[in-house]
PDB file of C-alpha atoms in Angstrom:
ATOM      1  CA  MET P  13      65.198 -73.285 -52.343  1.00 48.00           C
ATOM      2  CA  ALA P  14      61.948 -71.869 -53.740  1.00 53.00           C
ATOM      3  CA  LEU P  15      59.003 -71.522 -51.340  1.00 50.00           C
ATOM      4  CA  ARG P  16      55.760 -73.133 -52.427  1.00 52.00           C
ATOM      5  CA  PRO P  17      52.503 -71.034 -52.369  1.00 50.00           C
ATOM      6  CA  ILE P  18      50.294 -71.875 -49.390  1.00 48.00           C
ATOM      7  CA  ASP P  19      46.761 -72.410 -50.652  1.00 49.00           C
ATOM      8  CA  ASN P  20      44.966 -71.720 -47.463  1.00 49.00           C
ATOM      9  CA  ALA P  21      46.725 -68.469 -46.754  1.00 48.00           C
ATOM     10  CA  LEU P  22      44.538 -65.519 -45.595  1.00 48.00           C
ATOM     11  CA  PRO P  23      43.287 -63.288 -48.451  1.00 48.00           C
ATOM     12  CA  THR P  24      45.001 -59.962 -48.846  1.00 50.00           C
ATOM     13  CA  THR P  25      41.762 -58.093 -48.916  1.00 51.00           C
ATOM     14  CA  THR P  26      38.607 -58.573 -46.841  1.00 51.00           C
ATOM     15  CA  PRO P  27      35.184 -58.461 -48.365  1.00 51.00           C
ATOM     16  CA  GLU P  28      32.930 -55.561 -47.577  1.00 56.00           C
ATOM     17  CA  ARG P  29      30.427 -56.332 -44.813  1.00 57.00           C
ATOM     18  CA  PRO P  30      26.802 -55.889 -45.950  1.00 54.00           C
ATOM     19  CA  LYS P  31      25.388 -52.441 -45.048  1.00 54.00           C
ATOM     20  CA  LYS P  32      22.597 -52.288 -42.543  1.00 51.00           C
ATOM     21  CA  GLN P  33      19.351 -51.011 -43.818  1.00 49.00           C
ATOM     22  CA  PRO P  34      18.634 -47.566 -42.382  1.00 43.00           C
ATOM     23  CA  LYS P  35      16.191 -47.616 -39.469  1.00 43.00           C
ATOM     24  CA  ILE P  36      13.780 -45.298 -41.146  1.00 36.00           C
ATOM     25  CA  ALA P  37      13.596 -47.541 -44.107  1.00 37.00           C
ATOM     26  CA  VAL P  38      12.963 -50.480 -41.819  1.00 35.00           C
ATOM     27  CA  ALA P  39      10.180 -48.722 -40.050  1.00 39.00           C
ATOM     28  CA  THR P  40       8.599 -47.748 -43.406  1.00 39.00           C
ATOM     29  CA  GLN P  41       8.703 -51.396 -44.590  1.00 41.00           C
ATOM     30  CA  LYS P  42       7.072 -52.571 -41.246  1.00 41.00           C
ATOM     31  CA  GLN P  43       4.390 -49.901 -41.736  1.00 45.00           C
ATOM     32  CA  GLN P  44       3.717 -51.248 -45.164  1.00 42.00           C
ATOM     33  CA  ASP P  45       3.576 -54.810 -44.053  1.00 43.00           C
ATOM     34  CA  ARG P  46       1.119 -53.899 -41.300  1.00 44.00           C
ATOM     35  CA  ALA P  47      -0.907 -51.949 -43.771  1.00 41.00           C
ATOM     36  CA  SER P  48      -1.350 -54.949 -45.946  1.00 38.00           C
ATOM     37  CA  VAL P  49      -2.628 -56.879 -43.038  1.00 37.00           C
ATOM     38  CA  ASN P  50      -4.729 -54.459 -40.991  1.00 40.00           C
ATOM     39  CA  GLY P  51      -5.733 -51.971 -43.849  1.00 39.00           C
ATOM     40  CA  GLU P  52      -6.905 -48.578 -42.250  1.00 41.00           C
ATOM     41  CA  ASN P  53      -5.587 -49.093 -38.838  1.00 42.00           C
ATOM     42  CA  VAL P  54      -1.973 -47.981 -39.646  1.00 40.00           C
ATOM     43  CA  VAL P  55      -0.450 -44.480 -39.486  1.00 40.00           C
ATOM     44  CA  PRO P  56       0.095 -43.673 -43.186  1.00 41.00           C
ATOM     45  CA  LEU P  57       2.883 -42.054 -44.999  1.00 42.00           C
ATOM     46  CA  PRO P  58       1.546 -38.520 -45.977  1.00 44.00           C
ATOM     47  CA  SER P  59       3.143 -38.384 -49.290  1.00 40.00           C
ATOM     48  CA  SER P  60       1.506 -41.468 -50.581  1.00 48.00           C
ATOM     49  CA  GLU P  61      -1.952 -40.211 -49.387  1.00 50.00           C
ATOM     50  CA  ASP P  62      -1.581 -36.884 -51.097  1.00 49.00           C
ATOM     51  CA  ALA P  63      -0.717 -38.581 -54.278  1.00 46.00           C
ATOM     52  CA  THR P  64      -3.650 -40.865 -54.150  1.00 67.00           C
ATOM     53  CA  VAL P  65      -6.592 -38.942 -52.735  1.00 76.00           C
ATOM     54  CA  ASP P  66      -8.431 -36.259 -54.697  1.00 80.00           C
ATOM     55  CA  TYR P  67     -10.484 -33.924 -52.573  1.00 89.00           C
ATOM     56  CA  VAL P  68     -13.517 -32.868 -54.714  1.00 91.00           C
ATOM     57  CA  SER P  69     -15.375 -29.746 -53.859  1.00 93.00           C
ATOM     58  CA  SER P  70     -19.069 -30.010 -53.237  1.00 94.00           C
ATOM     59  CA  ASP P  71     -19.915 -28.211 -56.448  1.00 93.00           C
ATOM     60  CA  ASN P  72     -17.922 -30.502 -58.515  1.00 93.00           C
ATOM     61  CA  LEU P  73     -19.655 -33.655 -57.317  1.00 94.00           C
ATOM     62  CA  LYS P  74     -21.547 -35.539 -60.043  1.00 94.00           C
ATOM     63  CA  PRO P  75     -24.673 -37.671 -59.807  1.00 94.00           C
ATOM     64  CA  LEU P  76     -24.168 -41.307 -59.378  1.00 94.00           C
ATOM     65  CA  ALA P  77     -25.056 -43.462 -62.520  1.00 93.00           C
ATOM     66  CA  ASP P  78     -26.928 -46.257 -60.531  1.00 94.00           C
ATOM     67  CA  PRO P  79     -27.802 -44.686 -57.160  1.00 95.00           C
ATOM     68  CA  GLU P  80     -30.471 -47.306 -56.355  1.00 96.00           C
ATOM     69  CA  VAL P  81     -27.921 -50.082 -56.692  1.00 96.00           C
ATOM     70  CA  LYS P  82     -25.100 -48.140 -54.993  1.00 95.00           C
ATOM     71  CA  ILE P  83     -27.078 -47.461 -51.932  1.00 97.00           C
ATOM     72  CA  GLN P  84     -27.454 -51.068 -51.137  1.00 95.00           C
ATOM     73  CA  SER P  85     -23.767 -51.606 -50.430  1.00 95.00           C
ATOM     74  CA  LEU P  86     -22.784 -48.170 -49.085  1.00 96.00           C
ATOM     75  CA  VAL P  87     -22.611 -48.967 -45.351  1.00 94.00           C
ATOM     76  CA  GLU P  88     -20.545 -52.145 -46.110  1.00 95.00           C
ATOM     77  CA  ASP P  89     -18.260 -50.177 -48.424  1.00 95.00           C
ATOM     78  CA  LEU P  90     -17.736 -47.617 -45.704  1.00 95.00           C
ATOM     79  CA  ASP P  91     -16.515 -50.433 -43.429  1.00 93.00           C
ATOM     80  CA  SER P  92     -13.987 -51.603 -45.990  1.00 93.00           C
ATOM     81  CA  LYS P  93     -10.387 -52.486 -44.896  1.00 93.00           C
ATOM     82  CA  ASN P  94      -9.204 -50.712 -48.092  1.00 94.00           C
ATOM     83  CA  TRP P  95      -8.897 -47.075 -47.106  1.00 93.00           C
ATOM     84  CA  ILE P  96      -8.887 -45.896 -50.532  1.00 92.00           C
ATOM     85  CA  LYS P  97     -12.264 -47.592 -51.037  1.00 94.00           C
ATOM     86  CA  VAL P  98     -13.496 -45.986 -47.997  1.00 95.00           C
ATOM     87  CA  CYS P  99     -12.490 -42.606 -49.297  1.00 94.00           C
ATOM     88  CA  GLU P 100     -14.360 -43.215 -52.481  1.00 94.00           C
ATOM     89  CA  SER P 101     -17.445 -44.343 -50.498  1.00 96.00           C
ATOM     90  CA  LEU P 102     -17.231 -41.183 -48.350  1.00 97.00           C
ATOM     91  CA  ASN P 103     -17.429 -39.245 -51.640  1.00 96.00           C
ATOM     92  CA  ASP P 104     -20.499 -41.417 -52.645  1.00 96.00           C
ATOM     93  CA  VAL P 105     -22.048 -40.299 -49.271  1.00 97.00           C
ATOM     94  CA  ARG P 106     -21.451 -36.815 -50.266  1.00 97.00           C
ATOM     95  CA  ARG P 107     -23.075 -37.325 -53.665  1.00 97.00           C
ATOM     96  CA  PHE P 108     -26.111 -39.102 -52.100  1.00 97.00           C
ATOM     97  CA  SER P 109     -26.473 -36.200 -49.683  1.00 97.00           C
ATOM     98  CA  LEU P 110     -26.529 -33.410 -52.172  1.00 97.00           C
ATOM     99  CA  LEU P 111     -27.873 -35.193 -55.264  1.00 97.00           C
ATOM    100  CA  HIS P 112     -29.892 -38.267 -54.086  1.00 97.00           C
ATOM    101  CA  SER P 113     -30.812 -37.281 -50.567  1.00 97.00           C
ATOM    102  CA  SER P 114     -34.168 -39.182 -50.631  1.00 97.00           C
ATOM    103  CA  LEU P 115     -32.312 -42.508 -50.976  1.00 97.00           C
ATOM    104  CA  LEU P 116     -29.850 -41.645 -48.188  1.00 97.00           C
ATOM    105  CA  PHE P 117     -32.274 -40.522 -45.627  1.00 97.00           C
ATOM    106  CA  PRO P 118     -33.670 -43.928 -44.545  1.00 96.00           C
ATOM    107  CA  ILE P 119     -30.233 -44.937 -43.433  1.00 97.00           C
ATOM    108  CA  LEU P 120     -28.852 -41.549 -42.407  1.00 97.00           C
ATOM    109  CA  GLY P 121     -28.378 -42.529 -38.692  1.00 96.00           C
ATOM    110  CA  LYS P 122     -26.082 -45.488 -39.743  1.00 96.00           C
ATOM    111  CA  ILE P 123     -24.239 -43.266 -42.235  1.00 97.00           C
ATOM    112  CA  VAL P 124     -23.670 -40.494 -39.576  1.00 97.00           C
ATOM    113  CA  LEU P 125     -22.274 -43.164 -37.050  1.00 97.00           C
ATOM    114  CA  VAL P 126     -19.843 -44.489 -39.597  1.00 97.00           C
ATOM    115  CA  VAL P 127     -18.750 -40.919 -40.698  1.00 97.00           C
ATOM    116  CA  ALA P 128     -18.023 -40.100 -37.080  1.00 97.00           C
ATOM    117  CA  LYS P 129     -16.096 -43.256 -36.651  1.00 96.00           C
ATOM    118  CA  THR P 130     -13.950 -42.676 -39.765  1.00 96.00           C
ATOM    119  CA  MET P 131     -12.959 -39.271 -38.350  1.00 96.00           C
ATOM    120  CA  ARG P 132     -11.080 -41.037 -35.615  1.00 94.00           C
ATOM    121  CA  ASN P 133      -8.990 -42.816 -38.185  1.00 93.00           C
ATOM    122  CA  PRO P 134      -5.208 -41.751 -38.055  1.00 91.00           C
ATOM    123  CA  ARG P 135      -5.108 -41.388 -41.858  1.00 92.00           C
ATOM    124  CA  SER P 136      -5.397 -37.653 -42.502  1.00 91.00           C
ATOM    125  CA  ALA P 137      -6.915 -38.290 -45.955  1.00 92.00           C
ATOM    126  CA  LEU P 138      -9.649 -40.402 -44.453  1.00 94.00           C
ATOM    127  CA  CYS P 139     -10.214 -37.874 -41.708  1.00 95.00           C
ATOM    128  CA  LYS P 140     -10.577 -34.867 -44.073  1.00 95.00           C
ATOM    129  CA  THR P 141     -12.796 -36.772 -46.508  1.00 96.00           C
ATOM    130  CA  ALA P 142     -15.120 -37.698 -43.593  1.00 97.00           C
ATOM    131  CA  ILE P 143     -15.308 -34.107 -42.406  1.00 97.00           C
ATOM    132  CA  MET P 144     -16.183 -33.039 -45.982  1.00 97.00           C
ATOM    133  CA  ALA P 145     -18.741 -35.654 -45.901  1.00 98.00           C
ATOM    134  CA  ALA P 146     -20.230 -34.352 -42.604  1.00 98.00           C
ATOM    135  CA  ALA P 147     -20.393 -30.848 -44.079  1.00 98.00           C
ATOM    136  CA  ASP P 148     -22.478 -32.008 -47.142  1.00 98.00           C
ATOM    137  CA  ILE P 149     -24.671 -33.966 -44.763  1.00 98.00           C
ATOM    138  CA  PHE P 150     -25.368 -30.735 -42.806  1.00 98.00           C
ATOM    139  CA  SER P 151     -26.135 -28.899 -46.022  1.00 98.00           C
ATOM    140  CA  ALA P 152     -28.518 -31.538 -47.206  1.00 98.00           C
ATOM    141  CA  PHE P 153     -30.386 -32.549 -44.070  1.00 98.00           C
ATOM    142  CA  GLY P 154     -30.045 -29.649 -41.585  1.00 97.00           C
ATOM    143  CA  ASP P 155     -32.614 -30.072 -38.640  1.00 97.00           C
ATOM    144  CA  LYS P 156     -33.465 -33.630 -39.702  1.00 97.00           C
ATOM    145  CA  LEU P 157     -30.236 -34.654 -37.896  1.00 97.00           C
ATOM    146  CA  LEU P 158     -31.685 -33.402 -34.596  1.00 96.00           C
ATOM    147  CA  GLU P 159     -34.715 -35.653 -34.804  1.00 95.00           C
ATOM    148  CA  PRO P 160     -34.901 -38.668 -32.342  1.00 94.00           C
ATOM    149  CA  GLU P 161     -33.829 -41.201 -35.029  1.00 94.00           C
ATOM    150  CA  THR P 162     -30.572 -39.470 -35.650  1.00 96.00           C
ATOM    151  CA  SER P 163     -29.949 -37.266 -32.625  1.00 95.00           C
ATOM    152  CA  ASP P 164     -27.571 -39.643 -30.730  1.00 96.00           C
ATOM    153  CA  ALA P 165     -25.496 -40.271 -33.829  1.00 97.00           C
ATOM    154  CA  PHE P 166     -25.255 -36.397 -34.395  1.00 97.00           C
ATOM    155  CA  ASP P 167     -23.975 -36.082 -30.946  1.00 97.00           C
ATOM    156  CA  GLY P 168     -21.064 -38.302 -31.753  1.00 96.00           C
ATOM    157  CA  LEU P 169     -20.476 -36.624 -34.951  1.00 98.00           C
ATOM    158  CA  LEU P 170     -20.494 -33.054 -33.256  1.00 98.00           C
ATOM    159  CA  LEU P 171     -17.968 -34.187 -30.691  1.00 97.00           C
ATOM    160  CA  GLN P 172     -15.632 -35.579 -33.272  1.00 97.00           C
ATOM    161  CA  LEU P 173     -15.760 -32.314 -35.347  1.00 98.00           C
ATOM    162  CA  LEU P 174     -14.829 -30.359 -32.291  1.00 98.00           C
ATOM    163  CA  LEU P 175     -11.942 -32.504 -31.549  1.00 97.00           C
ATOM    164  CA  LYS P 176     -10.663 -32.360 -35.092  1.00 97.00           C
ATOM    165  CA  ALA P 177     -11.127 -28.588 -35.088  1.00 96.00           C
ATOM    166  CA  SER P 178      -8.921 -28.586 -32.070  1.00 95.00           C
ATOM    167  CA  GLN P 179      -6.000 -30.647 -33.252  1.00 89.00           C
ATOM    168  CA  ASP P 180      -2.631 -29.405 -34.698  1.00 87.00           C
ATOM    169  CA  LYS P 181      -2.854 -30.718 -38.292  1.00 87.00           C
ATOM    170  CA  ARG P 182      -3.876 -27.362 -39.916  1.00 91.00           C
ATOM    171  CA  PHE P 183      -5.717 -28.706 -43.049  1.00 90.00           C
ATOM    172  CA  VAL P 184      -7.844 -31.143 -40.908  1.00 94.00           C
ATOM    173  CA  CYS P 185      -8.478 -28.271 -38.401  1.00 95.00           C
ATOM    174  CA  GLU P 186      -9.537 -25.710 -41.176  1.00 95.00           C
ATOM    175  CA  GLU P 187     -11.987 -28.343 -42.822  1.00 97.00           C
ATOM    176  CA  ALA P 188     -13.473 -29.110 -39.366  1.00 97.00           C
ATOM    177  CA  ASP P 189     -13.997 -25.394 -38.723  1.00 97.00           C
ATOM    178  CA  ARG P 190     -15.595 -25.027 -42.121  1.00 97.00           C
ATOM    179  CA  ALA P 191     -17.952 -28.062 -41.458  1.00 98.00           C
ATOM    180  CA  LEU P 192     -18.943 -26.394 -38.010  1.00 98.00           C
ATOM    181  CA  GLY P 193     -19.748 -23.195 -39.762  1.00 97.00           C
ATOM    182  CA  ILE P 194     -21.944 -24.931 -42.342  1.00 98.00           C
ATOM    183  CA  MET P 195     -23.608 -26.883 -39.368  1.00 98.00           C
ATOM    184  CA  VAL P 196     -24.550 -23.540 -37.664  1.00 98.00           C
ATOM    185  CA  GLY P 197     -25.801 -22.160 -40.899  1.00 97.00           C
ATOM    186  CA  SER P 198     -27.976 -25.035 -41.784  1.00 97.00           C
ATOM    187  CA  MET P 199     -29.695 -25.722 -38.414  1.00 98.00           C
ATOM    188  CA  THR P 200     -32.273 -23.826 -36.255  1.00 97.00           C
ATOM    189  CA  PRO P 201     -30.078 -22.163 -33.515  1.00 97.00           C
ATOM    190  CA  LEU P 202     -32.113 -23.033 -30.399  1.00 97.00           C
ATOM    191  CA  PRO P 203     -32.021 -26.760 -30.557  1.00 97.00           C
ATOM    192  CA  LEU P 204     -28.393 -26.725 -31.694  1.00 97.00           C
ATOM    193  CA  LEU P 205     -27.450 -24.290 -28.972  1.00 97.00           C
ATOM    194  CA  LYS P 206     -28.777 -26.889 -26.511  1.00 96.00           C
ATOM    195  CA  LYS P 207     -26.373 -29.418 -27.936  1.00 97.00           C
ATOM    196  CA  LEU P 208     -23.331 -27.082 -27.921  1.00 97.00           C
ATOM    197  CA  ARG P 209     -24.044 -25.947 -24.351  1.00 96.00           C
ATOM    198  CA  VAL P 210     -22.544 -29.226 -22.958  1.00 95.00           C
ATOM    199  CA  TYR P 211     -19.186 -28.689 -24.754  1.00 97.00           C
ATOM    200  CA  VAL P 212     -18.482 -25.130 -23.547  1.00 95.00           C
ATOM    201  CA  SER P 213     -17.567 -26.726 -20.295  1.00 93.00           C
ATOM    202  CA  HIS P 214     -15.452 -29.425 -21.711  1.00 94.00           C
ATOM    203  CA  LYS P 215     -12.234 -30.278 -19.964  1.00 94.00           C
ATOM    204  CA  ASN P 216     -10.177 -29.767 -23.208  1.00 95.00           C
ATOM    205  CA  LEU P 217      -9.749 -26.071 -23.432  1.00 95.00           C
ATOM    206  CA  ARG P 218      -9.374 -26.173 -27.232  1.00 96.00           C
ATOM    207  CA  VAL P 219     -12.654 -28.096 -27.571  1.00 97.00           C
ATOM    208  CA  ARG P 220     -14.183 -25.582 -25.292  1.00 97.00           C
ATOM    209  CA  ALA P 221     -13.151 -22.744 -27.498  1.00 97.00           C
ATOM    210  CA  LYS P 222     -14.355 -24.251 -30.598  1.00 97.00           C
ATOM    211  CA  ALA P 223     -17.703 -25.036 -29.034  1.00 98.00           C
ATOM    212  CA  ALA P 224     -17.934 -21.585 -27.750  1.00 98.00           C
ATOM    213  CA  VAL P 225     -17.368 -20.019 -31.248  1.00 98.00           C
ATOM    214  CA  SER P 226     -20.192 -22.247 -32.694  1.00 98.00           C
ATOM    215  CA  LEU P 227     -22.387 -21.421 -29.755  1.00 98.00           C
ATOM    216  CA  SER P 228     -21.785 -17.709 -30.256  1.00 98.00           C
ATOM    217  CA  ASN P 229     -22.616 -17.969 -33.949  1.00 97.00           C
ATOM    218  CA  CYS P 230     -25.875 -19.685 -32.955  1.00 97.00           C
ATOM    219  CA  VAL P 231     -26.731 -16.806 -30.632  1.00 98.00           C
ATOM    220  CA  SER P 232     -25.996 -14.151 -33.219  1.00 97.00           C
ATOM    221  CA  LYS P 233     -28.859 -15.822 -35.323  1.00 96.00           C
ATOM    222  CA  MET P 234     -31.440 -15.734 -32.413  1.00 96.00           C
ATOM    223  CA  GLY P 235     -33.976 -13.054 -31.484  1.00 95.00           C
ATOM    224  CA  LEU P 236     -34.973 -12.206 -27.859  1.00 96.00           C
ATOM    225  CA  GLU P 237     -37.783 -14.813 -27.946  1.00 96.00           C
ATOM    226  CA  GLU P 238     -35.441 -17.666 -28.736  1.00 96.00           C
ATOM    227  CA  MET P 239     -32.978 -16.438 -26.163  1.00 97.00           C
ATOM    228  CA  GLU P 240     -35.693 -16.450 -23.548  1.00 97.00           C
ATOM    229  CA  GLN P 241     -36.635 -20.103 -24.512  1.00 97.00           C
ATOM    230  CA  PHE P 242     -33.140 -21.175 -23.960  1.00 97.00           C
ATOM    231  CA  GLY P 243     -32.828 -18.956 -20.714  1.00 97.00           C
ATOM    232  CA  LEU P 244     -31.335 -15.543 -20.535  1.00 97.00           C
ATOM    233  CA  ALA P 245     -29.824 -16.185 -17.176  1.00 97.00           C
ATOM    234  CA  GLU P 246     -28.086 -19.277 -18.297  1.00 97.00           C
ATOM    235  CA  LEU P 247     -26.762 -17.630 -21.496  1.00 97.00           C
ATOM    236  CA  ILE P 248     -25.316 -14.671 -19.741  1.00 97.00           C
ATOM    237  CA  GLU P 249     -23.741 -16.989 -17.301  1.00 97.00           C
ATOM    238  CA  VAL P 250     -22.089 -18.946 -20.188  1.00 97.00           C
ATOM    239  CA  ALA P 251     -20.720 -15.668 -21.487  1.00 97.00           C
ATOM    240  CA  ALA P 252     -19.293 -14.695 -18.050  1.00 97.00           C
ATOM    241  CA  ASP P 253     -17.594 -18.009 -17.574  1.00 96.00           C
ATOM    242  CA  LEU P 254     -16.047 -17.945 -21.116  1.00 97.00           C
ATOM    243  CA  LEU P 255     -14.799 -14.467 -20.676  1.00 96.00           C
ATOM    244  CA  ASN P 256     -12.407 -15.820 -18.051  1.00 94.00           C
ATOM    245  CA  ASP P 257     -11.243 -18.693 -20.350  1.00 96.00           C
ATOM    246  CA  ARG P 258      -7.530 -19.278 -21.016  1.00 95.00           C
ATOM    247  CA  LEU P 259      -7.880 -19.055 -24.798  1.00 96.00           C
ATOM    248  CA  PRO P 260      -8.626 -15.787 -26.650  1.00 97.00           C
ATOM    249  CA  GLU P 261     -10.861 -17.651 -29.069  1.00 97.00           C
ATOM    250  CA  ALA P 262     -13.265 -18.485 -26.186  1.00 97.00           C
ATOM    251  CA  ARG P 263     -13.092 -14.923 -24.694  1.00 97.00           C
ATOM    252  CA  ASP P 264     -13.837 -13.431 -28.093  1.00 97.00           C
ATOM    253  CA  ALA P 265     -16.923 -15.768 -28.405  1.00 98.00           C
ATOM    254  CA  ALA P 266     -18.030 -14.558 -24.919  1.00 97.00           C
ATOM    255  CA  ARG P 267     -17.891 -10.977 -26.170  1.00 97.00           C
ATOM    256  CA  SER P 268     -19.935 -11.946 -29.181  1.00 97.00           C
ATOM    257  CA  ILE P 269     -22.546 -13.622 -26.998  1.00 98.00           C
ATOM    258  CA  ALA P 270     -22.824 -10.628 -24.729  1.00 97.00           C
ATOM    259  CA  THR P 271     -23.014  -8.185 -27.511  1.00 96.00           C
ATOM    260  CA  SER P 272     -25.849 -10.344 -29.236  1.00 97.00           C
ATOM    261  CA  MET P 273     -27.706 -10.382 -25.988  1.00 97.00           C
ATOM    262  CA  TYR P 274     -27.400  -6.681 -25.484  1.00 96.00           C
ATOM    263  CA  LYS P 275     -28.847  -5.970 -29.022  1.00 94.00           C
ATOM    264  CA  ALA P 276     -31.738  -8.294 -28.440  1.00 95.00           C
ATOM    265  CA  LEU P 277     -32.637  -7.001 -25.018  1.00 93.00           C
ATOM    266  CA  THR P 278     -32.386  -3.347 -25.797  1.00 92.00           C
ATOM    267  CA  LYS P 279     -33.771  -3.410 -29.355  1.00 89.00           C
ATOM    268  CA  ASP P 280     -36.954  -1.515 -28.465  1.00 82.00           C
ATOM    269  CA  SER P 281     -35.699   0.358 -25.355  1.00 79.00           C
ATOM    270  CA  GLU P 282     -34.850   4.063 -25.041  1.00 79.00           C
ATOM    271  CA  GLU P 283     -32.755   3.443 -21.874  1.00 86.00           C
ATOM    272  CA  MET P 284     -30.485   0.833 -23.347  1.00 88.00           C
ATOM    273  CA  MET P 285     -27.501   0.975 -20.983  1.00 89.00           C
ATOM    274  CA  GLU P 286     -29.700   1.221 -17.867  1.00 92.00           C
ATOM    275  CA  LEU P 287     -31.660  -1.827 -18.927  1.00 94.00           C
ATOM    276  CA  TRP P 288     -28.569  -3.906 -19.808  1.00 95.00           C
ATOM    277  CA  GLN P 289     -26.955  -2.898 -16.555  1.00 94.00           C
ATOM    278  CA  SER P 290     -29.989  -3.875 -14.506  1.00 95.00           C
ATOM    279  CA  PHE P 291     -30.049  -7.254 -16.321  1.00 96.00           C
ATOM    280  CA  CYS P 292     -26.475  -8.054 -15.792  1.00 96.00           C
ATOM    281  CA  GLN P 293     -26.421  -7.146 -12.240  1.00 95.00           C
ATOM    282  CA  SER P 294     -29.563  -9.116 -11.437  1.00 96.00           C
ATOM    283  CA  LYS P 295     -28.281 -12.391 -13.133  1.00 96.00           C
ATOM    284  CA  LEU P 296     -24.474 -12.341 -12.233  1.00 96.00           C
ATOM    285  CA  PRO P 297     -22.167 -11.824  -9.271  1.00 96.00           C
ATOM    286  CA  PRO P 298     -20.833  -8.349  -9.007  1.00 95.00           C
ATOM    287  CA  ILE P 299     -17.434  -9.064 -10.355  1.00 95.00           C
ATOM    288  CA  HIS P 300     -18.745 -10.991 -13.314  1.00 96.00           C
ATOM    289  CA  ALA P 301     -21.392  -8.430 -14.056  1.00 96.00           C
ATOM    290  CA  LEU P 302     -18.750  -5.780 -14.215  1.00 95.00           C
ATOM    291  CA  SER P 303     -16.671  -7.739 -16.678  1.00 95.00           C
ATOM    292  CA  ILE P 304     -19.650  -8.236 -18.972  1.00 96.00           C
ATOM    293  CA  LEU P 305     -20.588  -4.560 -18.680  1.00 94.00           C
ATOM    294  CA  LYS P 306     -17.235  -3.525 -19.920  1.00 93.00           C
ATOM    295  CA  ILE P 307     -17.886  -5.209 -23.334  1.00 94.00           C
ATOM    296  CA  VAL P 308     -20.547  -2.930 -24.428  1.00 85.00           C
ATOM    297  CA  LYS P 309     -19.756   0.812 -24.589  1.00 73.00           C
ATOM    298  CA  PRO P 310     -22.472   3.384 -24.605  1.00 63.00           C
TER     299      PRO P 310
END
């Protein structure tokens, strides 16, 4: 007798189970979802940033077509949740600084505060553009940043630059180093030296080293009179402390400070080494004085 087919028999082949989405793809999607909600507060994907942001050199910045109108919304635009718009606004800050500085000056303190805040953003593109804006602000306004109206805002900006110069992302670090160099070159050394003095004792050894480099560059621009106004004893003590620092960058800065002081103190003296030795021994403990004296050879 023939067997009848059974309709509810099990299938001979099993359908393929749906493949799980790779974890990295899931993470990327979650980042994109959060980005649409929180805007700039999300760690970005570097490749998308590099493709979107154009880093314009200062020499290639063009004047704004309607600066009087644009200045009215600049602070608000810098606080946008759209990070690309913030980058564009930071470039506008650069244009205002270099090409329309008189319009920017009345709100300079607010702008400096926002630029410093943007440097803390985890997006590398925003951070780098903010650093470039800081460099152009230094070039345009120089000592005006040290005036009472903007001094506190400048303090915050200086700290952020030192922190960014100390981090591991090379292109951010290099941009921050460049901005610090422009800062030193555009400001009177004595008041800036007083600002930097705080940070050569910072608990973060990298920040300490970066501050030491900027401080030594300030000292190299000073004559004996300016050094005396700051305090020769305090300055040589700073050099002696940095000479024992863990980072070679800080120790090199200490040698530069000591060499600059030696040149300024002995400029018009016939007994150069005797004068230098007497000065070091009178201002420092014997072991520190000996270390400083080893830097300059007769």
